[in-house]
Coordinates of C-alpha atoms and ligand atoms in Angstrom, one line a residue:
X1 CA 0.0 0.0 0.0
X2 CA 1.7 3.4 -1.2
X3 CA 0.8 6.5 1.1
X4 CA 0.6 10.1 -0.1
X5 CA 0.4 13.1 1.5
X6 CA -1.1 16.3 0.7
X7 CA -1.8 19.3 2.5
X8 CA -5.4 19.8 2.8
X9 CA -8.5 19.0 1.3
X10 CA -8.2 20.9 -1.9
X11 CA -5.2 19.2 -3.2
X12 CA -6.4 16.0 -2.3
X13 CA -9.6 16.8 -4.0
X14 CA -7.2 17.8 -7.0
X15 CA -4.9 14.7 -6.5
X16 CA -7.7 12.4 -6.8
X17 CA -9.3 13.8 -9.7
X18 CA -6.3 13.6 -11.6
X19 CA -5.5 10.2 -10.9
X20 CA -9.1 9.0 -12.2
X21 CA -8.6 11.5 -15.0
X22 CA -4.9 9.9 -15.9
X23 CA -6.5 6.5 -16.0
X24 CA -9.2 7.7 -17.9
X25 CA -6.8 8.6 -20.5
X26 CA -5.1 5.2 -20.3
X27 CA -8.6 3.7 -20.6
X28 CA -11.3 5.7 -21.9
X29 CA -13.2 2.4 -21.4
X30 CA -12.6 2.5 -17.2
X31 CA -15.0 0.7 -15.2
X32 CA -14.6 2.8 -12.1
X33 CA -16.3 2.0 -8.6
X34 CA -17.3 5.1 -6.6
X35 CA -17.6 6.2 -3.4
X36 CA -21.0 8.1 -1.5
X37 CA -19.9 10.6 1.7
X38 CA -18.5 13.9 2.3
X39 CA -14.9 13.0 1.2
X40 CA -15.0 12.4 -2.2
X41 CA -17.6 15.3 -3.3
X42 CA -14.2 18.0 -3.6
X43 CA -12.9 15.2 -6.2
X44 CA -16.2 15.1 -7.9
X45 CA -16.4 19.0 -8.3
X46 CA -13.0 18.6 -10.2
X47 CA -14.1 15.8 -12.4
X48 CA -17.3 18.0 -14.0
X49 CA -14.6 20.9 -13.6
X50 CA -12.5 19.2 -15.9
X51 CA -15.6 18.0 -18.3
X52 CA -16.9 21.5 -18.4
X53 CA -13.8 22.7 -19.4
X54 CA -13.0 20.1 -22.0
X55 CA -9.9 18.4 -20.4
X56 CA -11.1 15.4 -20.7
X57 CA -13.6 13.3 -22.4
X58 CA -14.6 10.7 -19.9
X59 CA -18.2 9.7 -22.0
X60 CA -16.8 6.4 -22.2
X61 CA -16.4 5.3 -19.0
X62 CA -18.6 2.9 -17.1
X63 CA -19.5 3.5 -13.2
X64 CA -20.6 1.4 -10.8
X65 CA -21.9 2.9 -6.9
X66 CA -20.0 0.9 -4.2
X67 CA -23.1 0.8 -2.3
X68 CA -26.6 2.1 -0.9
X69 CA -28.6 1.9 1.9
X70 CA -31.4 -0.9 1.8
X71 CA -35.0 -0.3 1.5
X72 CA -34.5 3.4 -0.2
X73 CA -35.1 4.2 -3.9
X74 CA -32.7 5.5 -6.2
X75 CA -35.1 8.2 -6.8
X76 CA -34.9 9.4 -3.0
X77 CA -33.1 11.9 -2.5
X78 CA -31.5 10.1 0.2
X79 CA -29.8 7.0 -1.5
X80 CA -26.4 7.1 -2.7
X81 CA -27.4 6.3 -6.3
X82 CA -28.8 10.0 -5.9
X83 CA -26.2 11.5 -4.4
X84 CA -23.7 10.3 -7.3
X85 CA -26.4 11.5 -9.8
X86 CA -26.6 14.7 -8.5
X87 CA -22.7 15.3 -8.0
X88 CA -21.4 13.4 -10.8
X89 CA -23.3 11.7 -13.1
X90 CA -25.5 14.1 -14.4
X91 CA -23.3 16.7 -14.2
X92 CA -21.0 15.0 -17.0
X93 CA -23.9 13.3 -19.1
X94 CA -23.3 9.1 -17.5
X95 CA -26.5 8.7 -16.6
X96 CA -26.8 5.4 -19.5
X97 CA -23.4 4.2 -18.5
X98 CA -24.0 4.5 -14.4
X99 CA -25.1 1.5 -12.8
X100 CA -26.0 1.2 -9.0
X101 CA -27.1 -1.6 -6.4
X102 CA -31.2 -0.9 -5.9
X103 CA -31.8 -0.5 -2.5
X104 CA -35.8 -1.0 -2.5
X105 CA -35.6 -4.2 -4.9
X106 CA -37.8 -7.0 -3.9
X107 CA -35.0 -9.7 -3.3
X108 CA -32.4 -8.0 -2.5
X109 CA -29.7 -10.8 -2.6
X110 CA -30.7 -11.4 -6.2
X111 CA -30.1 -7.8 -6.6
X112 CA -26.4 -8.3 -5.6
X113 CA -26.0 -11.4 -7.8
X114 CA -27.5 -8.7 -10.5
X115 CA -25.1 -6.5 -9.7
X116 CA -21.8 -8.7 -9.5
X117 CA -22.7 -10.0 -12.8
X118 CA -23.3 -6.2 -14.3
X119 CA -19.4 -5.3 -13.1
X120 CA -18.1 -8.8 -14.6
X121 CA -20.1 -7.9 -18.0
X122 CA -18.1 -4.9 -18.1
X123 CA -14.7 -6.7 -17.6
X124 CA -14.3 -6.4 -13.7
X125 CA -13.3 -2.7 -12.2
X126 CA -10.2 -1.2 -13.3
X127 CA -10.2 1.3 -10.7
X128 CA -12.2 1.5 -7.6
X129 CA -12.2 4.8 -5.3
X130 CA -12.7 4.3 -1.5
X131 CA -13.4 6.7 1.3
X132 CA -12.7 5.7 4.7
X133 CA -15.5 5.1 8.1
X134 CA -14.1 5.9 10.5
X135 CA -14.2 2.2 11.9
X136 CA -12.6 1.7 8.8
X137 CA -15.4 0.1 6.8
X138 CA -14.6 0.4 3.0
X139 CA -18.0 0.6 1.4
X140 CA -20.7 -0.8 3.6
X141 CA -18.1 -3.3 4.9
X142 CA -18.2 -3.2 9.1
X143 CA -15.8 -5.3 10.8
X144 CA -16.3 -8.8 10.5
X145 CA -16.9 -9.0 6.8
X146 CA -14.8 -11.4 5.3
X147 CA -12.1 -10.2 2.8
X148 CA -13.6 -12.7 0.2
X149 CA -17.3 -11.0 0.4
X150 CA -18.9 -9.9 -2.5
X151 CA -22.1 -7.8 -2.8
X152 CA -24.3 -8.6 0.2
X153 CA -26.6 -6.8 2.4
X154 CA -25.3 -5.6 5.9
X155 CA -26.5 -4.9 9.2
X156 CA -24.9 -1.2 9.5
X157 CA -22.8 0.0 12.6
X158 CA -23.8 2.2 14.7
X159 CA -20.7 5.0 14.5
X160 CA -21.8 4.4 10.6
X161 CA -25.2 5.4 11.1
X162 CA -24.8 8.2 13.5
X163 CA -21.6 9.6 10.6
X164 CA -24.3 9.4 8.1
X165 CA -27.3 11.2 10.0
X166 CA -25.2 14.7 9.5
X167 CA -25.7 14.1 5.8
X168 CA -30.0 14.8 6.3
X169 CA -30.7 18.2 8.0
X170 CA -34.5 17.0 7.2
X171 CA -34.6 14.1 10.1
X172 CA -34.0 11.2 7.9
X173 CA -33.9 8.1 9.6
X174 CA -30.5 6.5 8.3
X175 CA -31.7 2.8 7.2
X176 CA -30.5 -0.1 9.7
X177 CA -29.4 -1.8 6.6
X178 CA -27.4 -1.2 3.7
X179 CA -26.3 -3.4 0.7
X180 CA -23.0 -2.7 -0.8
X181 CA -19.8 -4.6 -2.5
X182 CA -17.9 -6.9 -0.9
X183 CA -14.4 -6.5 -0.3
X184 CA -13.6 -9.4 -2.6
X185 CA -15.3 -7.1 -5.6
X186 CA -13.5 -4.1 -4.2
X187 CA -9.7 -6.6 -4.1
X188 CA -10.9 -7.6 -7.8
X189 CA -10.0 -4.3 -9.0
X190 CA -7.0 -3.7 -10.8
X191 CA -6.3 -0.4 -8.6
X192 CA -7.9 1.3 -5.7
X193 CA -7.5 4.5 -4.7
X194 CA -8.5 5.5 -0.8
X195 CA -9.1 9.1 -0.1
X196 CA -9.4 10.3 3.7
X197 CA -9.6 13.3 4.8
X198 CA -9.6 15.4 8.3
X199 CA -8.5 14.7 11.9
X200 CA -11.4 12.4 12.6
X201 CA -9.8 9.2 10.1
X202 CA -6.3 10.2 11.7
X203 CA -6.4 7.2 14.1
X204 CA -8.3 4.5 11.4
X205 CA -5.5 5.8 9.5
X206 CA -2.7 5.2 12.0
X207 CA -4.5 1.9 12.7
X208 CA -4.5 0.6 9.1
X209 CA -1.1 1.6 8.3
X210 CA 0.6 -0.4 11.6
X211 CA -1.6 -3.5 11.7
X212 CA -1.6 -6.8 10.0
X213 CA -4.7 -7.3 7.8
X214 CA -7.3 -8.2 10.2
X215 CA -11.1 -8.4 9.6
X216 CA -11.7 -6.1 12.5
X217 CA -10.4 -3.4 10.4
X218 CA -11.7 -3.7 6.8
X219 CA -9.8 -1.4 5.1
X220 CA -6.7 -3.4 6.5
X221 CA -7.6 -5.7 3.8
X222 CA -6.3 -3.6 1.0
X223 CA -2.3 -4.6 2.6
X224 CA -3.2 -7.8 0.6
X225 CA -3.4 -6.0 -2.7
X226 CA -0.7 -5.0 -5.1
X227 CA -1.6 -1.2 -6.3
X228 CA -3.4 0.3 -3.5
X229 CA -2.7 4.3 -3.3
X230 CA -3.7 5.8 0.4
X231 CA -4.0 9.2 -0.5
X232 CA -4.3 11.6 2.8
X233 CA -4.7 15.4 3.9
X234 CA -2.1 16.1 6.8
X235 CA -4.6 16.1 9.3
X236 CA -5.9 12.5 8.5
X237 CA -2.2 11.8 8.3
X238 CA -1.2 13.8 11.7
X239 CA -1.7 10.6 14.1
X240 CA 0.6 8.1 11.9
X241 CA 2.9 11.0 11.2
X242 CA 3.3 11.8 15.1
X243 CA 3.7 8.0 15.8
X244 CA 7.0 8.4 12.7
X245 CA 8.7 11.6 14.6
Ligands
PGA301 P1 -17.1 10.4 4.6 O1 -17.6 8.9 4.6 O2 -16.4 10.6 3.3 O3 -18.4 11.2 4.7 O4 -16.2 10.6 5.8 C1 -16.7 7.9 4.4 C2 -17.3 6.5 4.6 O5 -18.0 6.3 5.5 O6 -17.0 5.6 3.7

């Protein structure tokens, strides 16, 4: 796992985009897995920046949601198939090339079969972007999950739910459940890029960084994969930084 650090927010808003624009260039085909939450919305800001302003032509690419929470419809403005619509998708014309996990489907463990066999149609993700919990989930995956999961439906953990209540000034009750990919779809991809920013992922991030893979920490699985970037601010870096000086 490689580790950069950047100074604040911005850049690493900046530093992400450009990495997903680089290998957007290599592959104008990229089946790219993205992430819901406050972190990655700076990175999405300079991905439409960069459509808008013709830098890149990205109409080719294929996107996948890395998860949602169960029993709400994409068309709720609460799901994260909404959320990606409204600050990425439509904003750069993907809305025929975006594909998401339905939270409010009928069965929703056929709905994950669906959805593993939508990103294998596509030729498996070439690039998968991660934020952080703050348990470390990646995705919807708690501790516990198995490093060889793939999309299933999860009971979700309590510091995840009360993280995602800040989200809905309106009262929105944040779903018990959620479905998501598992961390054996996130491993298949060929690289994975984890953004984290802020002081609150500084000890997840110390954590990961000086522990053996363990499923208590899911992102700890990511050790076992050859081109995983770690991509920090300094103040998501400051507790594994102060543990170096
Ligand atoms: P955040 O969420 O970007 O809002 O911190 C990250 C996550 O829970 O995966």
């Amino acid at each position: 796992m490689r580790i950069e650090i950047v100074d604040d927010y911005e850049m690493l808003s900046k530093r992400a985009a450009t990495l997903v624009l680089e290998a957007v260039a290599q592959k104008p085909e990229l089946v790219l897995a993205l992430p819901t939450g406050n972190t990655p919305i700076g990175m999405y800001k300079e991905l439409v920046k960069a459509y808008r302003d013709g830098r890149t032509d990205i109409s080719r690419l294929w996107a996948f949601a890395l998860d949602e929470y169960a029993g709400v419809a994409p068309e709720d403005e609460h799901s994260f198939a909404f959320f990606l619509r409204h600050h990425f998708i439509d904003q750069v014309g993907l809305g025929d090339r975006f594909d998401h996990l339905h939270g409010n489907a009928p069965d929703l463990a056929a709905e994950c079969i669906r959805y593993e066999q939508a990103i294998l149609a596509k030729g498996g993700l070439d690039l998968a972007v991660l934020g952080l919990g703050v348990n470390g989930h990646i995705a919807f995956n708690e501790p516990g999950t198995a490093f060889d999961s793939r999309a299933h439906v999860v009971d979700l953990a309590a510091s995840t739910r009360e993280a995602n209540a800040g989200y809905f000034p309106d009262g929105f009750r944040i779903p018990d459940k959620g479905v998501t990919m598992g961390i054996g779809t996130v491993l298949g991809a060929d690289k994975i890029l984890v953004i984290a920013s802020g002081k609150n992922k500084a000890p997840i991030v110390d954590r990961i960084i000086n522990s053996d893979p363990t499923t208590d920490i899911p992102a700890s699985a990511l050790k076992n994969h050859p081109h995983v970037l770690l991509l920090l601010d300094e103040d998501a870096a400051s507790e594994y930084k102060r543990r170096l000086a």
